[in-house]
Short mmCIF file of C-alpha atoms and ligand atoms in Angstrom, two decimals:
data_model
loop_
_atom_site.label_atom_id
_atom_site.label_comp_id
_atom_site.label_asym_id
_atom_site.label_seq_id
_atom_site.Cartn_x
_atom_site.Cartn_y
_atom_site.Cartn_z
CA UNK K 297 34.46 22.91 10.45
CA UNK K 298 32.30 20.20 9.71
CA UNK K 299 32.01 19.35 5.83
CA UNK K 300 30.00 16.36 5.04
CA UNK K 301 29.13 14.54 1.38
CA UNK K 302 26.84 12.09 -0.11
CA UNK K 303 28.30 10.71 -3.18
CA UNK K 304 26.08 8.70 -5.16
CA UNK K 305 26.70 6.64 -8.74
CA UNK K 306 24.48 7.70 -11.00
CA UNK K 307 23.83 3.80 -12.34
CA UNK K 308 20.55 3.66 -10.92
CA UNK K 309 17.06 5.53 -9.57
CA UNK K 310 18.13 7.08 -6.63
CA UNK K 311 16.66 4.57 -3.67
CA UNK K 312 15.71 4.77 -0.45
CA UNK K 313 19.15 3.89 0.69
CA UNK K 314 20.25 6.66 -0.79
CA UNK K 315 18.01 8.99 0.82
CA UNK K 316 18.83 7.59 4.29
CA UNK K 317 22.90 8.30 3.61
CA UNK K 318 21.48 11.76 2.11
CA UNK K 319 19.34 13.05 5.35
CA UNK K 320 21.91 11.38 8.30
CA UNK K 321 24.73 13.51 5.88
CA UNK K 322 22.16 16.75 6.16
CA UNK K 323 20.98 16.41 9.38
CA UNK K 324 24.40 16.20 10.67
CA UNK K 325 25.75 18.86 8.38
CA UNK K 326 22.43 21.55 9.65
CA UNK K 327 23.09 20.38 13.24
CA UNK K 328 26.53 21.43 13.51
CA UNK K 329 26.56 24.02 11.21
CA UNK K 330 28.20 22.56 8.55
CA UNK K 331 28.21 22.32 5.10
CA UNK K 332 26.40 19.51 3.00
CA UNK K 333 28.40 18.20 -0.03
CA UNK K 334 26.83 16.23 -3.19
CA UNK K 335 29.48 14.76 -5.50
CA UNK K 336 28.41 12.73 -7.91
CA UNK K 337 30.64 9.78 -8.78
CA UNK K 338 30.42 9.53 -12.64
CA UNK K 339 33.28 7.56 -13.53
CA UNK K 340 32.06 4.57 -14.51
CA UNK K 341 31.36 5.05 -18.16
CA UNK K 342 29.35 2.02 -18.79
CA UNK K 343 26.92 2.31 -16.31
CA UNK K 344 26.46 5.76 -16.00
CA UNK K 345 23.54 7.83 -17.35
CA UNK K 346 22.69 11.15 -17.24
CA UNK K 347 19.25 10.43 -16.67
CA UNK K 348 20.44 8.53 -13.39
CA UNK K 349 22.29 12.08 -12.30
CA UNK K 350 18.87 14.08 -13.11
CA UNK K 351 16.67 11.44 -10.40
CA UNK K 352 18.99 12.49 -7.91
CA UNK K 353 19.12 16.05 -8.17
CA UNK K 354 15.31 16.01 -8.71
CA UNK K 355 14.71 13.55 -5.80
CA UNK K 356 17.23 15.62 -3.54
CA UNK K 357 14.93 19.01 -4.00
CA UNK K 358 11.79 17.07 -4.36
CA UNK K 359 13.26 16.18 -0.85
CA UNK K 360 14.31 18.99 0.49
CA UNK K 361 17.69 17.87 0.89
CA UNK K 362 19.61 20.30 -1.40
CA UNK K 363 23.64 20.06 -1.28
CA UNK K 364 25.36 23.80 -0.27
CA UNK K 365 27.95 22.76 -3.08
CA UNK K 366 28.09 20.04 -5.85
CA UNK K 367 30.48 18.26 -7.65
CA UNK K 368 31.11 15.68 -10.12
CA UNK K 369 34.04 13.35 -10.47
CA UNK K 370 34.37 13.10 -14.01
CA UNK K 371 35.11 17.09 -14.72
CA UNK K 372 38.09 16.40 -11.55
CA UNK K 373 40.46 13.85 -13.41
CA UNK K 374 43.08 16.19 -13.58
CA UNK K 375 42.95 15.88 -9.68
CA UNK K 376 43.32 12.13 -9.75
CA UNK K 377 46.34 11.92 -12.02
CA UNK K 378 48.25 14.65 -10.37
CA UNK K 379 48.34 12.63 -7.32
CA UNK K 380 48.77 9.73 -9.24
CA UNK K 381 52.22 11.19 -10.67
CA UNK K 382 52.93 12.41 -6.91
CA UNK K 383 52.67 8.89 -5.43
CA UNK K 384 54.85 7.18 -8.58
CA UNK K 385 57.41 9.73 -8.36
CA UNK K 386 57.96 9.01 -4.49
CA UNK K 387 58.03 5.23 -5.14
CA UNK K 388 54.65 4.69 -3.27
CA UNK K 389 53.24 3.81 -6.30
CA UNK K 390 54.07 1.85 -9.30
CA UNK K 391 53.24 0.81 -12.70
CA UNK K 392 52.51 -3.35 -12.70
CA UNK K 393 52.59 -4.61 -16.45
CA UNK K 394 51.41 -8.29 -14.76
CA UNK K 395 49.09 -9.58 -17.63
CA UNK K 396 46.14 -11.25 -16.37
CA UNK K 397 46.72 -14.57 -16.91
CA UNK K 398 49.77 -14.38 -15.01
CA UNK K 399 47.80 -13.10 -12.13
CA UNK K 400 45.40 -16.10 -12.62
CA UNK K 401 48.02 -18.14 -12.55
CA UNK K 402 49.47 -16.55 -9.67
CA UNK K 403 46.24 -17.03 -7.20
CA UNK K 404 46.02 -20.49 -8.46
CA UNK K 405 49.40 -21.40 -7.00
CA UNK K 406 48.56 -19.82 -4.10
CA UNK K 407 45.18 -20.80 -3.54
CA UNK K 408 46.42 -24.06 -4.11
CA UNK K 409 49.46 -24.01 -0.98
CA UNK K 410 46.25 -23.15 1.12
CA UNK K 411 47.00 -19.64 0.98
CA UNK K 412 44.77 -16.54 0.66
CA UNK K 413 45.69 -14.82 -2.29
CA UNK K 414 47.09 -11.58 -2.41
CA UNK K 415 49.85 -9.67 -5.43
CA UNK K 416 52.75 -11.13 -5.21
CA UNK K 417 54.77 -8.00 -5.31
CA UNK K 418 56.17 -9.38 -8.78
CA UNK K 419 57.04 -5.66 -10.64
CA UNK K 420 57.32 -3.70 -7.16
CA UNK K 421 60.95 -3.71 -7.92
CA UNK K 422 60.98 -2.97 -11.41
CA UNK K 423 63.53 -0.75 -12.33
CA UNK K 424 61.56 3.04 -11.77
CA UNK K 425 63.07 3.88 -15.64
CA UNK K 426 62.41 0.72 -17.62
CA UNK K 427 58.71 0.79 -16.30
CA UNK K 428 58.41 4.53 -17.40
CA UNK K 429 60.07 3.60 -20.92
CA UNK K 430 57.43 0.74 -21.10
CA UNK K 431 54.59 2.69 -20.70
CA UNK K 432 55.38 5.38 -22.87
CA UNK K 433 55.69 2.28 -25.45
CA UNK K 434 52.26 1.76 -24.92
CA UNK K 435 52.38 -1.48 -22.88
CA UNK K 436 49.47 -2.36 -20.75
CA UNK K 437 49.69 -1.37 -17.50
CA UNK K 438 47.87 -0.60 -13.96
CA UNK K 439 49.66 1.63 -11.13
CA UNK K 440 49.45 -0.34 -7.72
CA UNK K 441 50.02 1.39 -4.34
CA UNK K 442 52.42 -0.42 -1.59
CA UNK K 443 50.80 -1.43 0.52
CA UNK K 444 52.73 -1.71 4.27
CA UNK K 445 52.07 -5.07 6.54
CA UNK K 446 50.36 -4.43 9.74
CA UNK K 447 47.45 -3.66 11.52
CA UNK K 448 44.76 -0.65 10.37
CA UNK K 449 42.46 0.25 12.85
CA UNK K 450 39.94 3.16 13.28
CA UNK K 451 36.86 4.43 15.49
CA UNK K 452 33.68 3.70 13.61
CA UNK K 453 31.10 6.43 14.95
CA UNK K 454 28.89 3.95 15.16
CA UNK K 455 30.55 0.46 15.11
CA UNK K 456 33.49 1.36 17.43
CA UNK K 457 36.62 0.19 16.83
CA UNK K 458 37.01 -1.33 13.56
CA UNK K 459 40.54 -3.41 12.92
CA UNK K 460 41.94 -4.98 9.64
CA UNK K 461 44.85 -6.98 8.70
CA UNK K 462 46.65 -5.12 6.04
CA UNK K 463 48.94 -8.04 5.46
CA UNK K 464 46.32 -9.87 4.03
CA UNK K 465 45.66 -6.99 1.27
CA UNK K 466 48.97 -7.00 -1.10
CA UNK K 467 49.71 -3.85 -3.20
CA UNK K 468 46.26 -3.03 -4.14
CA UNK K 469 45.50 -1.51 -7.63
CA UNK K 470 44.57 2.10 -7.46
CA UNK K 471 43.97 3.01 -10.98
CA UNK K 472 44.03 1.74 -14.48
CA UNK K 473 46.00 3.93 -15.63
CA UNK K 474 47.52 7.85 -15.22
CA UNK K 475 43.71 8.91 -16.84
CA UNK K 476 41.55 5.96 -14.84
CA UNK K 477 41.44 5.91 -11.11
CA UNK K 478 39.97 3.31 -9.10
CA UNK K 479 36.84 4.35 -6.98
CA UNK K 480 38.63 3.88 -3.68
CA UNK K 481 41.71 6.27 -5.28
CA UNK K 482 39.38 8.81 -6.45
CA UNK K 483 36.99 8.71 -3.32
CA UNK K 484 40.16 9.64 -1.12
CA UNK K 485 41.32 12.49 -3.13
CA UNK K 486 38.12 14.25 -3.38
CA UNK K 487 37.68 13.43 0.33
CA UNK K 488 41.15 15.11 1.03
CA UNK K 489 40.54 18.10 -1.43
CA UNK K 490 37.42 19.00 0.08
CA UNK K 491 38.12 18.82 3.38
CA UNK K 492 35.78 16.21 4.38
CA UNK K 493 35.32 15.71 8.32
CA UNK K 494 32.91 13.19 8.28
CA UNK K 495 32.23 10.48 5.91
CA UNK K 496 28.53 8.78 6.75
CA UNK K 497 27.82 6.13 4.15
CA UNK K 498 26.21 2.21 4.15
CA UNK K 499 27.62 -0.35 5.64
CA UNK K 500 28.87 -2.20 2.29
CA UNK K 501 31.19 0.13 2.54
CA UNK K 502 32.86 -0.82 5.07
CA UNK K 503 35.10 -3.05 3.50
CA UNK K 504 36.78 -0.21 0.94
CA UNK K 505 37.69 2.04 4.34
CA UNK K 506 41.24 -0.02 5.54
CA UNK K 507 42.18 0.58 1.69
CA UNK K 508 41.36 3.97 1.92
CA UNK K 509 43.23 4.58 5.13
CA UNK K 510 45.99 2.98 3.45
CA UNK K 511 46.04 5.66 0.24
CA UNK K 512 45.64 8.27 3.27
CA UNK K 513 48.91 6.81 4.70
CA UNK K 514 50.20 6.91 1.51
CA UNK K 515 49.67 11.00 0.86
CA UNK K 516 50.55 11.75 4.80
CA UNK K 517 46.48 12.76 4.69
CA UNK K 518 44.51 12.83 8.20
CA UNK K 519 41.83 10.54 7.36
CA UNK K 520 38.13 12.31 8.33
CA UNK K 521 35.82 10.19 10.58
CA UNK K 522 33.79 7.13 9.36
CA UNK K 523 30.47 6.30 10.55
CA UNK K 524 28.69 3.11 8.33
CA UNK K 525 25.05 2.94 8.46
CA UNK K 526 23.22 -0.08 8.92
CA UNK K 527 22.12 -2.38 6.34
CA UNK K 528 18.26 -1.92 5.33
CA UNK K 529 16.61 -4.82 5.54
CA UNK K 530 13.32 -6.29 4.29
CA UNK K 531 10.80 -7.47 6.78
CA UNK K 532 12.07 -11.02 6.16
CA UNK K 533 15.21 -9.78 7.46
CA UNK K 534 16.68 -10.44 3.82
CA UNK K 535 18.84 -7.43 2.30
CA UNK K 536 17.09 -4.92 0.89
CA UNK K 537 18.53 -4.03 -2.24
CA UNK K 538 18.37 -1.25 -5.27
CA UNK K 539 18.17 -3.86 -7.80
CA UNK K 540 14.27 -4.57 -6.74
CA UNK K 541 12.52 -1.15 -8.52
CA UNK K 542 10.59 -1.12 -5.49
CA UNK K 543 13.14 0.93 -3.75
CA UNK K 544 13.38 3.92 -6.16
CA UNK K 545 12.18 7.05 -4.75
CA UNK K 546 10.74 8.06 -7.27
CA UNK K 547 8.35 5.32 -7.23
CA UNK K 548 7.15 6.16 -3.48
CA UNK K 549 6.38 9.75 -4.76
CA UNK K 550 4.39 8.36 -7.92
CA UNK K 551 2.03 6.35 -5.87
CA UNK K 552 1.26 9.05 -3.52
CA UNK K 553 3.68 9.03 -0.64
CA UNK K 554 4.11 12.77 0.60
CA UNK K 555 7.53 13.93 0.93
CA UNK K 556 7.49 14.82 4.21
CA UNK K 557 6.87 11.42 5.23
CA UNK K 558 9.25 9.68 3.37
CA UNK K 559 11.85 11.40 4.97
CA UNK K 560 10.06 11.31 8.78
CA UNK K 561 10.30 7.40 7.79
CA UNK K 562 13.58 7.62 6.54
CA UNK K 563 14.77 9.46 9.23
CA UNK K 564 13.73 6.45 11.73
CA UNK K 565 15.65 3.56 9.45
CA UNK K 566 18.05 3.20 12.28
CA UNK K 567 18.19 5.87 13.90
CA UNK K 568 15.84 6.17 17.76
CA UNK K 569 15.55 9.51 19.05
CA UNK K 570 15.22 9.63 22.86
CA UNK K 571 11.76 9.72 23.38
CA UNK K 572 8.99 8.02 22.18
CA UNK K 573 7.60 10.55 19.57
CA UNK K 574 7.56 9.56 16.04
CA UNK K 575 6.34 11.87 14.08
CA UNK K 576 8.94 15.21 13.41
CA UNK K 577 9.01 17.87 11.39
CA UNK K 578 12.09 18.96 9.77
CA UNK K 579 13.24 21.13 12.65
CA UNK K 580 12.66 18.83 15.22
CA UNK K 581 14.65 16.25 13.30
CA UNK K 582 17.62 18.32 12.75
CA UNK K 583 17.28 19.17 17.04
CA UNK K 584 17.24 15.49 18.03
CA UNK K 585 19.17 13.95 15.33
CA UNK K 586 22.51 12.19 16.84
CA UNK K 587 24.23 10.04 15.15
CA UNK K 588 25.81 8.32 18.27
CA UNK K 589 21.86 6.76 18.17
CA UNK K 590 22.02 4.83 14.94
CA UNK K 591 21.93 1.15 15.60
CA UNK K 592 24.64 -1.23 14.10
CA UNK K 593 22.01 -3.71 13.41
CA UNK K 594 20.14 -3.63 10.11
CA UNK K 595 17.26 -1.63 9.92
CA UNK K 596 14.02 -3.56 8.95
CA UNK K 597 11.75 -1.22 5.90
CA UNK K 598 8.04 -1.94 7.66
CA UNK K 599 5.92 -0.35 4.95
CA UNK K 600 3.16 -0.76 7.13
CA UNK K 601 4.78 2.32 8.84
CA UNK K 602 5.43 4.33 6.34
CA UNK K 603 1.71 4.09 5.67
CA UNK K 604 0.86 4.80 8.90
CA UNK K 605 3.39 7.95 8.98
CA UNK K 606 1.83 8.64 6.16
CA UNK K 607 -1.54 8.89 6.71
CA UNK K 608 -0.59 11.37 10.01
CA UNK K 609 0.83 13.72 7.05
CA UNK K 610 -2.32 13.24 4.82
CA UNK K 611 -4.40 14.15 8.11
CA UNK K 612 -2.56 17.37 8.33
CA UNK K 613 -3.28 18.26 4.90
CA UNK K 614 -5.89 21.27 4.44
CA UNK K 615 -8.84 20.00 2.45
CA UNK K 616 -7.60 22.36 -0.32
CA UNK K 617 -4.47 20.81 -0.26
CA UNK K 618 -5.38 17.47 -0.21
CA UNK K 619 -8.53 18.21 -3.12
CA UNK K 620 -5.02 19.58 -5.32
CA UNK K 621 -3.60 16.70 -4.68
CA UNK K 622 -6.31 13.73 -5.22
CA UNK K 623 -6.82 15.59 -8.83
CA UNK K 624 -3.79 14.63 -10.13
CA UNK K 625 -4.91 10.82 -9.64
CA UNK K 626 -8.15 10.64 -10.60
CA UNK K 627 -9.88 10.99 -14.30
CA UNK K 628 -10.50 14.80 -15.23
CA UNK K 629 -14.30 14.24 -15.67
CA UNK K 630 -15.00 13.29 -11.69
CA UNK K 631 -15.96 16.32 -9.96
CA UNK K 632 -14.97 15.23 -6.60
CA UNK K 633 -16.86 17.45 -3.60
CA UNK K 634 -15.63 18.01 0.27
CA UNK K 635 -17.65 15.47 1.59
CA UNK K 636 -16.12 12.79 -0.32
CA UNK K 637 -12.67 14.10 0.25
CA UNK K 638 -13.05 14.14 4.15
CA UNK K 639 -14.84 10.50 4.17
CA UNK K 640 -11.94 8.94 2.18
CA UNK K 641 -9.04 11.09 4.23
CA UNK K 642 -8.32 8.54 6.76
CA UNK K 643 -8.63 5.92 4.96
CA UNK K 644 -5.87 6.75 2.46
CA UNK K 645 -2.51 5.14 2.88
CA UNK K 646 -1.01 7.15 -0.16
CA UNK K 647 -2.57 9.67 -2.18
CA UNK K 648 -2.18 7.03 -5.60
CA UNK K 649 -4.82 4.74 -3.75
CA UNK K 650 -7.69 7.65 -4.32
CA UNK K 651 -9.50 6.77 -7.47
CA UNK K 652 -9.86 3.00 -6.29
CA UNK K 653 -11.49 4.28 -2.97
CA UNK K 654 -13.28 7.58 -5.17
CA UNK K 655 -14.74 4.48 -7.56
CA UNK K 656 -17.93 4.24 -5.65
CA UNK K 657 -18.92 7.71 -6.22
CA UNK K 658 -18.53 7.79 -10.13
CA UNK K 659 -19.67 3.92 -10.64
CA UNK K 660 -22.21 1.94 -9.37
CA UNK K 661 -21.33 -1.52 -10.03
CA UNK K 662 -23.13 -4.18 -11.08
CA UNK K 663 -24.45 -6.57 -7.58
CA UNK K 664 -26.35 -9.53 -6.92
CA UNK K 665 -29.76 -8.57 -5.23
CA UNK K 666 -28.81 -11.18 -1.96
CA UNK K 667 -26.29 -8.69 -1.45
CA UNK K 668 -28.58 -6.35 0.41
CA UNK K 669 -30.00 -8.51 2.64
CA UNK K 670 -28.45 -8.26 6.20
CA UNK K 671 -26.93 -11.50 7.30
CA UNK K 672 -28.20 -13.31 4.07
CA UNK K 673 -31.58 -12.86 4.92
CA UNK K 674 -34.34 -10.70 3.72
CA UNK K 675 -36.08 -9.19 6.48
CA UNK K 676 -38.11 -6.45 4.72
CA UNK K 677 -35.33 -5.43 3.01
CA UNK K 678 -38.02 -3.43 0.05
CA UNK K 679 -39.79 -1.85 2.48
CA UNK K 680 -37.11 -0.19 4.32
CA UNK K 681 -35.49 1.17 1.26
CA UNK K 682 -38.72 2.79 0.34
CA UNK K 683 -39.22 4.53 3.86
CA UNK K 684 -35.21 5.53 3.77
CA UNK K 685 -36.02 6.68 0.27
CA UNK K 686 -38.93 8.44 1.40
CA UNK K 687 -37.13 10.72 4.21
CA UNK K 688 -33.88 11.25 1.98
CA UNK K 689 -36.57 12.99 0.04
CA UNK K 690 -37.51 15.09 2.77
CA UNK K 691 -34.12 16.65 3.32
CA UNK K 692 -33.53 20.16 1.10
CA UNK K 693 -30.94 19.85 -0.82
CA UNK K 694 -28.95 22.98 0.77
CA UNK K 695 -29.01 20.71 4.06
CA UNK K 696 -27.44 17.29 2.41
CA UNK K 697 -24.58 17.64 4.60
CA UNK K 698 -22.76 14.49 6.67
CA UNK K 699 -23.69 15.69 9.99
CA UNK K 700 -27.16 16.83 8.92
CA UNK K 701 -27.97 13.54 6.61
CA UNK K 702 -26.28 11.36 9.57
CA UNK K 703 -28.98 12.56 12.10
CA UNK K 704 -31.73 12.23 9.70
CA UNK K 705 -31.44 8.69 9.00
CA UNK K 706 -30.23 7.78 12.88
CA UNK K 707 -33.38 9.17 13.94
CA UNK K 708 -35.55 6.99 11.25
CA UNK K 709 -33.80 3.64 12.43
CA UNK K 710 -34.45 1.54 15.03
CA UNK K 711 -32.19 0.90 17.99
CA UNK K 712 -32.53 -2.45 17.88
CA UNK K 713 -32.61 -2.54 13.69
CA UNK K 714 -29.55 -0.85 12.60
CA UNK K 715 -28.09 -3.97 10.29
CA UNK K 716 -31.76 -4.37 8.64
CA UNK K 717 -31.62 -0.74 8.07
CA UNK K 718 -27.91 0.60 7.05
CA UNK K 719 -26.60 -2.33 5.70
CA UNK K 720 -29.25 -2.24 2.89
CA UNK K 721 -28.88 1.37 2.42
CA UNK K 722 -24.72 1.22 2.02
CA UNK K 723 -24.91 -1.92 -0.24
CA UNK K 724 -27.62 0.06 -2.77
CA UNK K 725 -25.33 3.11 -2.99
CA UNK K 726 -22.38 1.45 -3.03
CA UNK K 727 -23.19 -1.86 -5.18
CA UNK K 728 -20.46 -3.19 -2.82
CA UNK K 729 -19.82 -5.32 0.92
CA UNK K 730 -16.95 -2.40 1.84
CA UNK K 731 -17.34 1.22 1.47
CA UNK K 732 -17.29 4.37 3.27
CA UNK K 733 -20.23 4.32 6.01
CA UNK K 734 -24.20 5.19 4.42
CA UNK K 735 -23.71 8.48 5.54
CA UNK K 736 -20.54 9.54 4.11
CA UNK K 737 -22.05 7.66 1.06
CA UNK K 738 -24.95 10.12 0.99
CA UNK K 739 -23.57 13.43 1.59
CA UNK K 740 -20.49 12.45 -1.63
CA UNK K 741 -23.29 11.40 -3.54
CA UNK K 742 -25.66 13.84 -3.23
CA UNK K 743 -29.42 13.63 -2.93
CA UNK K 744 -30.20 12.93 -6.93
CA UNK K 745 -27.48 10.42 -7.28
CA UNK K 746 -28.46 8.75 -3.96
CA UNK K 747 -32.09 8.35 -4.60
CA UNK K 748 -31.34 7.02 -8.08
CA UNK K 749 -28.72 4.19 -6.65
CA UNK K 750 -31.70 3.01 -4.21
CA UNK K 751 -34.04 2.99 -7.02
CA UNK K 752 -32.00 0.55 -8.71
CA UNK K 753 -31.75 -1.44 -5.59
CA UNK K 754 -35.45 -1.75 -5.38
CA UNK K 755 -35.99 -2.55 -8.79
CA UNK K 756 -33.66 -5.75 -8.24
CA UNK K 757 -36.16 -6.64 -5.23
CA UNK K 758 -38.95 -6.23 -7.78
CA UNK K 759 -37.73 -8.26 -10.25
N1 LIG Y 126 29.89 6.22 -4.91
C1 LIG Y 126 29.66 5.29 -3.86
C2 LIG Y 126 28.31 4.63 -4.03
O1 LIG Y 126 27.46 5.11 -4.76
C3 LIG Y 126 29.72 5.92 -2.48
C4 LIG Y 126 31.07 6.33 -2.09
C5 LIG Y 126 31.22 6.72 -0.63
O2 LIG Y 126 30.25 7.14 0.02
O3 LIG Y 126 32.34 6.66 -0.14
O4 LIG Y 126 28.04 3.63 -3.42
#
């Protein structure tokens, strides 16, 4: 039975990290037919907050990426010292009183014969009673597993054959006390107790997994199997990290990225399916997803493609859809029409980007006159507005449609004239050098509005 988790720290927005550990967990979990686990790893009382816990289970059905069962460490302690208890009552464990300057002292002196420093094993032959009679004074203590010399080795799904030198490690601290596990302590328990087949997390990982495999030794556990995900990378090819705020989800979603595409995105972050397709719907990802195809290098974040996957998922929106959408960025009193929705579809990277590229519809800027001369120079530039004017009059308003206004005015303008003509004509409804084209201008605008605009723009050739 495959039985997957994702187990987050709530000390931050949930990032896009985050969701790439999230969907390979999923994807793998729906492909084999197993079962998707969320436990959230609240034990870290100072830097845990609720509202951290609420951004992930938002983000996660925001996402679409809802856990079949969910946990959270800090209603499991109970768990944690039971097996604490276990491993101190078969001597695997035991209760280190060092204080810390002794330990300072301690990797001085060795750091100082040249050597790497590592517990000296100084109360792992304490007398099992005494220590028990010291704690229960209330001495300070930590409880610090033995750890055997000798090699640890396992086969990373994706990096192969991983090998450490437990020698190096010393008897490593696994909690503060009977009521305080470390994370690597608590991580293994939980991963025992709930059956976990798989564990698929980040490469900074990596380093906690020999200690783990150790405490797995320790409790005669079969440890699951590890896969660590590549680093993400900026396009610098510097880490990529969840202290910048630009990686919180919930930031992509405010400005307008669509859900869908954040995880089609996602999905590619080190991961290359066989073909050459790019775009995939949910179905096809959970088909072609294999995790024997994630890369060991880091995966560079190209937003540029994210705004290209996102603008194939904007194209597939219905106008309705997309109209429901725009609304929620724009001010209440612009009543935006179809035509302006379908001349600003393709040009929008993310939904947030709408009123800035809407602007031209609701506000005419203010524009220097030598603005609507083609090329700098004024060829006429008056007297074509006035004959453009002239046939926009012509066309009823019922037929003020793209195709309809686009044909109009094509037929009016000269072959060999077009910049003396449109350029003049986009500038005086637009007040501005970039815009959608004259005609998609028009039909958004409307035949009052646009006739007004090119009033103005004569007027400034008057003056
Ligand atoms: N709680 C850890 C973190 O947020 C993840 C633990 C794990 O996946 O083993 O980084």
């Amino acid at each position: 039975m495959i039985r997957v988790r994702m187990a987050p720290s709530p000390t931050g927005y949930f990032h896009i990290g985050s969701v790439r550990t999230t969907l390979y967990n999923w994807l793998f979990a729906k492909k084999n037919k197993g079962v998707f686990i969320l436990r959230i790893e609240d034990t870290d009382k100072e830097r845990n907050r609720k509202e951290f816990e609420e951004d992930i289970l938002k983000n996660l059905e925001i996402l679409d990426l809802k856990p079949d069962e969910l946990y959270r460490q800090s209603e499991r302690t109970d768990f944690y010292t039971d097996h604490l208890q276990k491993l101190i009552k078969e001597d695997r464990a035991y209760y280190c009183f060092c204080t810390k300057e002794e330990l300072e002292a301690e990797k001085k002196a060795m750091e100082e014969k040249g050597m790497a420093p590592k517990y000296s094993g100084k109360c792992a032959s304490l007398d099992k009673e005494e220590a028990e009679k010291r704690v229960k004074a209330g001495e300070a203590y930590v409880i610090r597993l033995r750890v055997p010399e000798g090699k640890i080795s396992f086969t990373d799904m994706i990096r192969g054959e991983v090998e450490f030198d437990a020698g190096l490690m010393g008897d490593m601290i696994i909690a503060r006390n009977l009521k305080e596990p470390l994370y690597n302590f608590s991580v293994v328990i939980d991963d025992i107790l709930m059956k976990i087949s798989h564990v698929i997390r980040g490469e900074e990982h990596l380093p906690n997994t020999p200690k783990q495999l150790v405490i797995y030794n320790a409790l005669n556990a079969k440890p699951p199997l590890f896969a660590h995900l590549p680093l993400l990378l900026n396009k610098d090819r510097s880490k990529m990290s969840k202290r910048y705020g630009d990686v919180a989800v919930k930031d992509y979603l405010e400005r307008g990225y669509l859900p869908e595409a954040l995880i089609n995105f996602v999905a590619l972050l080190g991961w290359h399916p066989q073909g050459n397709q790019e775009i995939f719907s949910r179905e096809e990802l959970i088909n072609e997803f294999d995790i024997s195809r994630v890369q060991k290098a880091g995966a560079v974040f190209d937003i540029e493609k994210l705004n290209w996957i996102n603008r194939q998922y904007i194209a597939g929106l219905s106008e309705e859809d997309l109209t429901a959408k725009i609304e929620k960025y724009i001010p209440e009193e612009w009543k935006i029409n179809q035509a302006m929705v379908r001349a600003i579809k393709p040009r929008l990277d993310k939904i947030g980007d709408v009123k800035e590229l809407l602007m031209v519809y609701f506000k005419l800027p203010e524009y220097d006159r030598n603005l609507l001369f083609w090329k700098g120079e004024d060829r006429d530039t008056k007297n074509i507005l006035e004959k453009l004017s002239a046939e926009i009059k012509n066309i009823e308003d019922k037929e003020f449609d793209l195709e309809n206004v686009t044909d109009k005015i094509t037929a009016l303008v000269p072959d060999d004239k077009k910049g003396d003509y449109l350029w003049p004509l986009r500038v005086s409804l637009s007040g501005s050098k970039t815009s959608p084209t004259p005609f998609e201008l028009l039909s958004g605008l409307g035949k009052e509005e646009s006739l007004r605009r090119i009033q103005i723009a004569v007027g400034k050739l008057n003056g």
